Amino acid sequence: MSDPVKRSTFYGRRQGRPLRKKATELVETVFPKIRISLEGMQEGGTLDLSRIFAGSGGPVWLEIGFGGGEHLAWQAENNPEANIIGAEYFINGVASLLGHLDENGADNVRIYRGDVRDLLPFLPDSCLSKAFLLFPDPWHKARHNKRRFIQKETLDRLAELMVDGGEFRMATDDMGYLQWMLERTVPHPDFTWIAEGPLDWDRRTDDWPQTRYEEKALKKGLKPGYLRFRRNARG
């Protein structure tokens, strides 16, 4: 059956170096079991998260572009009550996450391989307790800024998807993108910056593990920014 979902234009790599044997085996055998598919979904349809997570009634989290999967796998292992969706287009990243899950044994993760913007319309409103956007591509050139995930329309949709009091975390090592994030999220009526002061953006909380992209940034002498926003209570 063809997929009637209108796909967003994806800008980025779909695959890097060839996968090793173990990674290929995981992609072929494990990935199909935990994959979220939009095949057959009609416009206006909604995914059944209870079915996707085998009846688990735990909170649902979403990581947008999980890279190598280090953060997502850590969260899954340390928060077994949470049902975590990871969205990533890069097949090498999917394989990396599968490897981490194979090592730690976490079974509370489902993967959407694709642009998360295609997934968001099919998630039920008020379903997310946490969302993460960690070290996304900053798209430095001004003409490419429209490719950044943080836009008014995506923030509007995230606000619809998040429960009251839900938390949205962002991180970047690009100060231009950090400013972009703040300029668009701080004034958004549905979000409040969880900060002790105007410069409270330079440290992670204890339940926020380092990613390999962050490690690379620190080795380059870059200073990442970390942002936490709370979804305001609905009136």
PDB file of C-alpha atoms in Angstrom:
ATOM      1  CA  MET A   1       0.000   0.000   0.000  1.00  0.00           C
ATOM      2  CA  SER A   2       1.344   3.395  -0.886  1.00  0.00           C
ATOM      3  CA  ASP A   3       1.815   5.907   1.888  1.00  0.00           C
ATOM      4  CA  PRO A   4      -0.550   8.892   1.375  1.00  0.00           C
ATOM      5  CA  VAL A   5       1.343  11.035   3.880  1.00  0.00           C
ATOM      6  CA  LYS A   6       2.777  14.143   2.275  1.00  0.00           C
ATOM      7  CA  ARG A   7       6.459  14.090   3.130  1.00  0.00           C
ATOM      8  CA  SER A   8       8.451  17.085   4.271  1.00  0.00           C
ATOM      9  CA  THR A   9      11.520  17.966   2.267  1.00  0.00           C
ATOM     10  CA  PHE A  10      14.431  16.385   4.101  1.00  0.00           C
ATOM     11  CA  TYR A  11      17.795  18.169   4.106  1.00  0.00           C
ATOM     12  CA  GLY A  12      20.613  15.995   5.382  1.00  0.00           C
ATOM     13  CA  ARG A  13      22.346  12.657   5.073  1.00  0.00           C
ATOM     14  CA  ARG A  14      20.367   9.428   4.946  1.00  0.00           C
ATOM     15  CA  GLN A  15      23.363   7.133   5.276  1.00  0.00           C
ATOM     16  CA  GLY A  16      27.105   7.429   5.921  1.00  0.00           C
ATOM     17  CA  ARG A  17      29.692   4.690   5.892  1.00  0.00           C
ATOM     18  CA  PRO A  18      28.505   1.107   5.277  1.00  0.00           C
ATOM     19  CA  LEU A  19      27.083  -0.592   8.345  1.00  0.00           C
ATOM     20  CA  ARG A  20      29.082  -3.313  10.037  1.00  0.00           C
ATOM     21  CA  LYS A  21      27.742  -6.852  10.204  1.00  0.00           C
ATOM     22  CA  LYS A  22      26.313  -6.572  13.731  1.00  0.00           C
ATOM     23  CA  ALA A  23      24.662  -3.243  12.963  1.00  0.00           C
ATOM     24  CA  THR A  24      23.164  -4.640   9.764  1.00  0.00           C
ATOM     25  CA  GLU A  25      21.756  -7.606  11.685  1.00  0.00           C
ATOM     26  CA  LEU A  26      20.124  -5.300  14.235  1.00  0.00           C
ATOM     27  CA  VAL A  27      18.601  -3.135  11.508  1.00  0.00           C
ATOM     28  CA  GLU A  28      17.253  -6.206   9.741  1.00  0.00           C
ATOM     29  CA  THR A  29      15.946  -8.105  12.777  1.00  0.00           C
ATOM     30  CA  VAL A  30      15.255  -5.682  15.646  1.00  0.00           C
ATOM     31  CA  PHE A  31      14.336  -2.457  13.892  1.00  0.00           C
ATOM     32  CA  PRO A  32      11.189  -3.859  12.205  1.00  0.00           C
ATOM     33  CA  LYS A  33       9.864  -4.887  15.640  1.00  0.00           C
ATOM     34  CA  ILE A  34      10.139  -1.413  17.163  1.00  0.00           C
ATOM     35  CA  ARG A  35       9.615   0.715  14.073  1.00  0.00           C
ATOM     36  CA  ILE A  36       6.817   3.261  13.894  1.00  0.00           C
ATOM     37  CA  SER A  37       5.383   3.341  10.407  1.00  0.00           C
ATOM     38  CA  LEU A  38       3.025   5.846   8.837  1.00  0.00           C
ATOM     39  CA  GLU A  39       2.166   3.438   6.042  1.00  0.00           C
ATOM     40  CA  GLY A  40      -1.556   3.455   5.459  1.00  0.00           C
ATOM     41  CA  MET A  41      -2.132   6.514   7.635  1.00  0.00           C
ATOM     42  CA  GLN A  42      -4.660   8.942   6.251  1.00  0.00           C
ATOM     43  CA  GLU A  43      -4.635  12.700   6.738  1.00  0.00           C
ATOM     44  CA  GLY A  44      -6.206  13.465  10.101  1.00  0.00           C
ATOM     45  CA  GLY A  45      -5.453  10.005  11.463  1.00  0.00           C
ATOM     46  CA  THR A  46      -3.887   9.375  14.875  1.00  0.00           C
ATOM     47  CA  LEU A  47      -1.388   6.731  15.939  1.00  0.00           C
ATOM     48  CA  ASP A  48      -2.468   4.395  18.729  1.00  0.00           C
ATOM     49  CA  LEU A  49       0.398   4.808  21.184  1.00  0.00           C
ATOM     50  CA  SER A  50      -1.076   2.252  23.587  1.00  0.00           C
ATOM     51  CA  ARG A  51      -0.807  -0.367  20.865  1.00  0.00           C
ATOM     52  CA  ILE A  52       2.612   0.813  19.738  1.00  0.00           C
ATOM     53  CA  PHE A  53       3.931   0.477  23.298  1.00  0.00           C
ATOM     54  CA  ALA A  54       2.144  -2.827  23.941  1.00  0.00           C
ATOM     55  CA  GLY A  55      -0.358  -1.448  26.414  1.00  0.00           C
ATOM     56  CA  SER A  56       2.094   0.437  28.589  1.00  0.00           C
ATOM     57  CA  GLY A  57       0.409   3.372  30.261  1.00  0.00           C
ATOM     58  CA  GLY A  58       3.612   5.204  31.107  1.00  0.00           C
ATOM     59  CA  PRO A  59       4.473   8.761  30.027  1.00  0.00           C
ATOM     60  CA  VAL A  60       5.514   9.257  26.418  1.00  0.00           C
ATOM     61  CA  TRP A  61       8.719  11.094  25.538  1.00  0.00           C
ATOM     62  CA  LEU A  62      10.034  12.161  22.138  1.00  0.00           C
ATOM     63  CA  GLU A  63      13.611  12.755  21.005  1.00  0.00           C
ATOM     64  CA  ILE A  64      13.845  14.713  17.776  1.00  0.00           C
ATOM     65  CA  GLY A  65      16.881  13.621  15.773  1.00  0.00           C
ATOM     66  CA  PHE A  66      18.644  11.333  18.250  1.00  0.00           C
ATOM     67  CA  GLY A  67      21.997  11.215  16.420  1.00  0.00           C
ATOM     68  CA  GLY A  68      24.020   8.295  17.741  1.00  0.00           C
ATOM     69  CA  GLY A  69      21.375   7.433  20.313  1.00  0.00           C
ATOM     70  CA  GLU A  70      23.532   7.800  23.444  1.00  0.00           C
ATOM     71  CA  HIS A  71      21.135  10.180  25.182  1.00  0.00           C
ATOM     72  CA  LEU A  72      18.003   8.288  24.215  1.00  0.00           C
ATOM     73  CA  ALA A  73      19.416   4.907  25.272  1.00  0.00           C
ATOM     74  CA  TRP A  74      20.499   6.344  28.650  1.00  0.00           C
ATOM     75  CA  GLN A  75      17.057   7.830  29.241  1.00  0.00           C
ATOM     76  CA  ALA A  76      15.394   4.548  28.287  1.00  0.00           C
ATOM     77  CA  GLU A  77      17.580   2.541  30.657  1.00  0.00           C
ATOM     78  CA  ASN A  78      17.225   4.961  33.560  1.00  0.00           C
ATOM     79  CA  ASN A  79      13.513   5.649  33.072  1.00  0.00           C
ATOM     80  CA  PRO A  80      11.969   2.235  32.358  1.00  0.00           C
ATOM     81  CA  GLU A  81       8.499   3.590  33.103  1.00  0.00           C
ATOM     82  CA  ALA A  82       8.722   6.013  30.160  1.00  0.00           C
ATOM     83  CA  ASN A  83       7.742   5.140  26.594  1.00  0.00           C
ATOM     84  CA  ILE A  84      10.271   6.868  24.353  1.00  0.00           C
ATOM     85  CA  ILE A  85       9.905   7.657  20.666  1.00  0.00           C
ATOM     86  CA  GLY A  86      13.067   8.474  18.768  1.00  0.00           C
ATOM     87  CA  ALA A  87      12.886  10.115  15.337  1.00  0.00           C
ATOM     88  CA  GLU A  88      15.951   9.976  13.087  1.00  0.00           C
ATOM     89  CA  TYR A  89      16.464   9.833   9.327  1.00  0.00           C
ATOM     90  CA  PHE A  90      20.156   8.812   9.341  1.00  0.00           C
ATOM     91  CA  ILE A  91      20.253   4.990   9.161  1.00  0.00           C
ATOM     92  CA  ASN A  92      23.689   4.904  10.803  1.00  0.00           C
ATOM     93  CA  GLY A  93      22.177   6.710  13.777  1.00  0.00           C
ATOM     94  CA  VAL A  94      19.324   4.199  13.901  1.00  0.00           C
ATOM     95  CA  ALA A  95      21.857   1.350  13.871  1.00  0.00           C
ATOM     96  CA  SER A  96      23.883   3.029  16.616  1.00  0.00           C
ATOM     97  CA  LEU A  97      20.825   3.387  18.849  1.00  0.00           C
ATOM     98  CA  LEU A  98      19.900  -0.257  18.245  1.00  0.00           C
ATOM     99  CA  GLY A  99      23.387  -1.203  19.379  1.00  0.00           C
ATOM    100  CA  HIS A 100      23.020   0.777  22.607  1.00  0.00           C
ATOM    101  CA  LEU A 101      19.625  -0.798  23.289  1.00  0.00           C
ATOM    102  CA  ASP A 102      21.053  -4.242  22.590  1.00  0.00           C
ATOM    103  CA  GLU A 103      23.686  -3.575  25.257  1.00  0.00           C
ATOM    104  CA  ASN A 104      21.452  -2.107  27.966  1.00  0.00           C
ATOM    105  CA  GLY A 105      18.392  -4.253  27.340  1.00  0.00           C
ATOM    106  CA  ALA A 106      15.878  -1.377  27.351  1.00  0.00           C
ATOM    107  CA  ASP A 107      12.633  -2.335  25.620  1.00  0.00           C
ATOM    108  CA  ASN A 108      10.696   0.922  26.023  1.00  0.00           C
ATOM    109  CA  VAL A 109      11.851   2.587  22.792  1.00  0.00           C
ATOM    110  CA  ARG A 110      10.171   2.888  19.406  1.00  0.00           C
ATOM    111  CA  ILE A 111      11.852   4.405  16.363  1.00  0.00           C
ATOM    112  CA  TYR A 112      10.460   6.513  13.568  1.00  0.00           C
ATOM    113  CA  ARG A 113      12.939   6.630  10.716  1.00  0.00           C
ATOM    114  CA  GLY A 114      12.181   9.832   8.899  1.00  0.00           C
ATOM    115  CA  ASP A 115      11.660  13.552   9.319  1.00  0.00           C
ATOM    116  CA  VAL A 116       9.902  14.106  12.640  1.00  0.00           C
ATOM    117  CA  ARG A 117       7.801  16.824  11.018  1.00  0.00           C
ATOM    118  CA  ASP A 118       5.991  14.034   9.168  1.00  0.00           C
ATOM    119  CA  LEU A 119       5.308  12.204  12.432  1.00  0.00           C
ATOM    120  CA  LEU A 120       4.016  15.109  14.532  1.00  0.00           C
ATOM    121  CA  PRO A 121       0.600  15.428  12.815  1.00  0.00           C
ATOM    122  CA  PHE A 122      -0.184  11.793  13.658  1.00  0.00           C
ATOM    123  CA  LEU A 123       0.620  11.892  17.352  1.00  0.00           C
ATOM    124  CA  PRO A 124      -2.370  12.432  19.656  1.00  0.00           C
ATOM    125  CA  ASP A 125      -2.689  15.801  21.344  1.00  0.00           C
ATOM    126  CA  SER A 126      -1.505  16.053  24.967  1.00  0.00           C
ATOM    127  CA  CYS A 127       0.510  12.849  24.717  1.00  0.00           C
ATOM    128  CA  LEU A 128       4.096  13.999  25.398  1.00  0.00           C
ATOM    129  CA  SER A 129       5.532  14.512  28.868  1.00  0.00           C
ATOM    130  CA  LYS A 130       9.009  15.344  27.578  1.00  0.00           C
ATOM    131  CA  ALA A 131      10.574  16.299  24.263  1.00  0.00           C
ATOM    132  CA  PHE A 132      14.250  16.661  23.388  1.00  0.00           C
ATOM    133  CA  LEU A 133      16.028  18.510  20.573  1.00  0.00           C
ATOM    134  CA  LEU A 134      19.752  18.070  21.169  1.00  0.00           C
ATOM    135  CA  PHE A 135      22.453  19.499  18.919  1.00  0.00           C
ATOM    136  CA  PRO A 136      20.404  19.729  15.719  1.00  0.00           C
ATOM    137  CA  ASP A 137      21.965  20.883  12.464  1.00  0.00           C
ATOM    138  CA  PRO A 138      22.220  24.680  12.894  1.00  0.00           C
ATOM    139  CA  TRP A 139      21.951  25.443   9.165  1.00  0.00           C
ATOM    140  CA  HIS A 140      24.313  28.391   9.437  1.00  0.00           C
ATOM    141  CA  LYS A 141      23.516  30.168   6.174  1.00  0.00           C
ATOM    142  CA  ALA A 142      20.686  32.675   6.430  1.00  0.00           C
ATOM    143  CA  ARG A 143      18.947  31.269   3.366  1.00  0.00           C
ATOM    144  CA  HIS A 144      18.859  27.869   5.101  1.00  0.00           C
ATOM    145  CA  ASN A 145      17.436  29.100   8.416  1.00  0.00           C
ATOM    146  CA  LYS A 146      13.989  27.950   7.295  1.00  0.00           C
ATOM    147  CA  ARG A 147      15.303  24.373   7.548  1.00  0.00           C
ATOM    148  CA  ARG A 148      15.792  24.706  11.306  1.00  0.00           C
ATOM    149  CA  PHE A 149      13.353  22.681  13.349  1.00  0.00           C
ATOM    150  CA  ILE A 150      12.572  25.531  15.715  1.00  0.00           C
ATOM    151  CA  GLN A 151       9.923  27.556  13.925  1.00  0.00           C
ATOM    152  CA  LYS A 152       6.630  28.998  15.118  1.00  0.00           C
ATOM    153  CA  GLU A 153       4.602  26.249  13.485  1.00  0.00           C
ATOM    154  CA  THR A 154       6.619  23.426  15.064  1.00  0.00           C
ATOM    155  CA  LEU A 155       6.481  25.073  18.484  1.00  0.00           C
ATOM    156  CA  ASP A 156       2.722  25.453  18.056  1.00  0.00           C
ATOM    157  CA  ARG A 157       2.415  21.738  17.276  1.00  0.00           C
ATOM    158  CA  LEU A 158       4.674  20.726  20.165  1.00  0.00           C
ATOM    159  CA  ALA A 159       2.506  22.801  22.484  1.00  0.00           C
ATOM    160  CA  GLU A 160      -0.524  20.853  21.297  1.00  0.00           C
ATOM    161  CA  LEU A 161       1.272  17.550  21.818  1.00  0.00           C
ATOM    162  CA  MET A 162       2.668  18.229  25.281  1.00  0.00           C
ATOM    163  CA  VAL A 163       0.817  17.707  28.534  1.00  0.00           C
ATOM    164  CA  ASP A 164       0.470  20.622  30.955  1.00  0.00           C
ATOM    165  CA  GLY A 165       3.755  20.899  32.828  1.00  0.00           C
ATOM    166  CA  GLY A 166       5.603  18.850  30.216  1.00  0.00           C
ATOM    167  CA  GLU A 167       9.255  19.693  29.586  1.00  0.00           C
ATOM    168  CA  PHE A 168      10.961  20.581  26.307  1.00  0.00           C
ATOM    169  CA  ARG A 169      14.759  20.446  26.324  1.00  0.00           C
ATOM    170  CA  MET A 170      17.075  21.877  23.687  1.00  0.00           C
ATOM    171  CA  ALA A 171      20.836  22.035  23.316  1.00  0.00           C
ATOM    172  CA  THR A 172      23.186  23.464  20.719  1.00  0.00           C
ATOM    173  CA  ASP A 173      26.845  24.410  20.376  1.00  0.00           C
ATOM    174  CA  ASP A 174      25.985  27.130  17.865  1.00  0.00           C
ATOM    175  CA  MET A 175      25.375  30.484  19.544  1.00  0.00           C
ATOM    176  CA  GLY A 176      23.441  31.748  16.556  1.00  0.00           C
ATOM    177  CA  TYR A 177      21.004  28.873  16.852  1.00  0.00           C
ATOM    178  CA  LEU A 178      20.855  29.294  20.639  1.00  0.00           C
ATOM    179  CA  GLN A 179      19.743  32.886  20.120  1.00  0.00           C
ATOM    180  CA  TRP A 180      17.258  31.691  17.480  1.00  0.00           C
ATOM    181  CA  MET A 181      15.813  29.150  19.938  1.00  0.00           C
ATOM    182  CA  LEU A 182      15.427  31.746  22.667  1.00  0.00           C
ATOM    183  CA  GLU A 183      13.950  34.402  20.385  1.00  0.00           C
ATOM    184  CA  ARG A 184      11.210  32.015  19.277  1.00  0.00           C
ATOM    185  CA  THR A 185      10.506  29.968  22.385  1.00  0.00           C
ATOM    186  CA  VAL A 186      10.710  32.577  25.176  1.00  0.00           C
ATOM    187  CA  PRO A 187       7.867  34.723  23.774  1.00  0.00           C
ATOM    188  CA  HIS A 188       5.739  31.697  22.857  1.00  0.00           C
ATOM    189  CA  PRO A 189       2.584  31.876  25.005  1.00  0.00           C
ATOM    190  CA  ASP A 190       2.539  28.125  25.704  1.00  0.00           C
ATOM    191  CA  PHE A 191       6.086  27.777  27.043  1.00  0.00           C
ATOM    192  CA  THR A 192       8.001  29.152  30.027  1.00  0.00           C
ATOM    193  CA  TRP A 193      11.778  29.074  30.274  1.00  0.00           C
ATOM    194  CA  ILE A 194      12.882  27.078  33.320  1.00  0.00           C
ATOM    195  CA  ALA A 195      15.807  29.276  34.297  1.00  0.00           C
ATOM    196  CA  GLU A 196      17.221  30.760  37.468  1.00  0.00           C
ATOM    197  CA  GLY A 197      18.451  33.815  35.605  1.00  0.00           C
ATOM    198  CA  PRO A 198      19.021  35.264  32.117  1.00  0.00           C
ATOM    199  CA  LEU A 199      22.379  33.467  31.783  1.00  0.00           C
ATOM    200  CA  ASP A 200      21.161  30.099  33.035  1.00  0.00           C
ATOM    201  CA  TRP A 201      21.877  28.157  29.863  1.00  0.00           C
ATOM    202  CA  ASP A 202      25.413  26.809  30.344  1.00  0.00           C
ATOM    203  CA  ARG A 203      24.861  23.589  32.292  1.00  0.00           C
ATOM    204  CA  ARG A 204      22.995  20.308  32.096  1.00  0.00           C
ATOM    205  CA  THR A 205      20.923  18.742  34.852  1.00  0.00           C
ATOM    206  CA  ASP A 206      21.998  15.428  36.383  1.00  0.00           C
ATOM    207  CA  ASP A 207      19.435  13.538  34.321  1.00  0.00           C
ATOM    208  CA  TRP A 208      20.820  14.926  31.063  1.00  0.00           C
ATOM    209  CA  PRO A 209      23.702  12.745  29.814  1.00  0.00           C
ATOM    210  CA  GLN A 210      26.310  13.930  27.353  1.00  0.00           C
ATOM    211  CA  THR A 211      26.016  13.076  23.669  1.00  0.00           C
ATOM    212  CA  ARG A 212      28.923  12.380  21.348  1.00  0.00           C
ATOM    213  CA  TYR A 213      28.163  15.596  19.463  1.00  0.00           C
ATOM    214  CA  GLU A 214      28.445  17.532  22.701  1.00  0.00           C
ATOM    215  CA  GLU A 215      31.736  15.795  23.464  1.00  0.00           C
ATOM    216  CA  LYS A 216      33.096  16.788  20.057  1.00  0.00           C
ATOM    217  CA  ALA A 217      31.982  20.388  20.591  1.00  0.00           C
ATOM    218  CA  LEU A 218      33.707  20.591  23.957  1.00  0.00           C
ATOM    219  CA  LYS A 219      36.934  19.187  22.483  1.00  0.00           C
ATOM    220  CA  LYS A 220      36.790  21.960  19.890  1.00  0.00           C
ATOM    221  CA  GLY A 221      36.538  24.527  22.690  1.00  0.00           C
ATOM    222  CA  LEU A 222      32.907  25.351  21.985  1.00  0.00           C
ATOM    223  CA  LYS A 223      30.520  26.175  24.819  1.00  0.00           C
ATOM    224  CA  PRO A 224      27.157  24.451  24.401  1.00  0.00           C
ATOM    225  CA  GLY A 225      23.927  25.989  25.579  1.00  0.00           C
ATOM    226  CA  TYR A 226      21.234  23.983  27.360  1.00  0.00           C
ATOM    227  CA  LEU A 227      17.622  25.136  27.519  1.00  0.00           C
ATOM    228  CA  ARG A 228      14.620  23.791  29.432  1.00  0.00           C
ATOM    229  CA  PHE A 229      11.075  24.972  28.815  1.00  0.00           C
ATOM    230  CA  ARG A 230       7.861  23.997  30.581  1.00  0.00           C
ATOM    231  CA  ARG A 231       4.543  23.643  28.795  1.00  0.00           C
ATOM    232  CA  ASN A 232       2.177  26.101  30.461  1.00  0.00           C
ATOM    233  CA  ALA A 233      -1.123  24.923  31.863  1.00  0.00           C
ATOM    234  CA  ARG A 234      -4.006  25.297  29.467  1.00  0.00           C
ATOM    235  CA  GLY A 235      -6.483  27.944  30.421  1.00  0.00           C
TER     236      GLY A 235
END
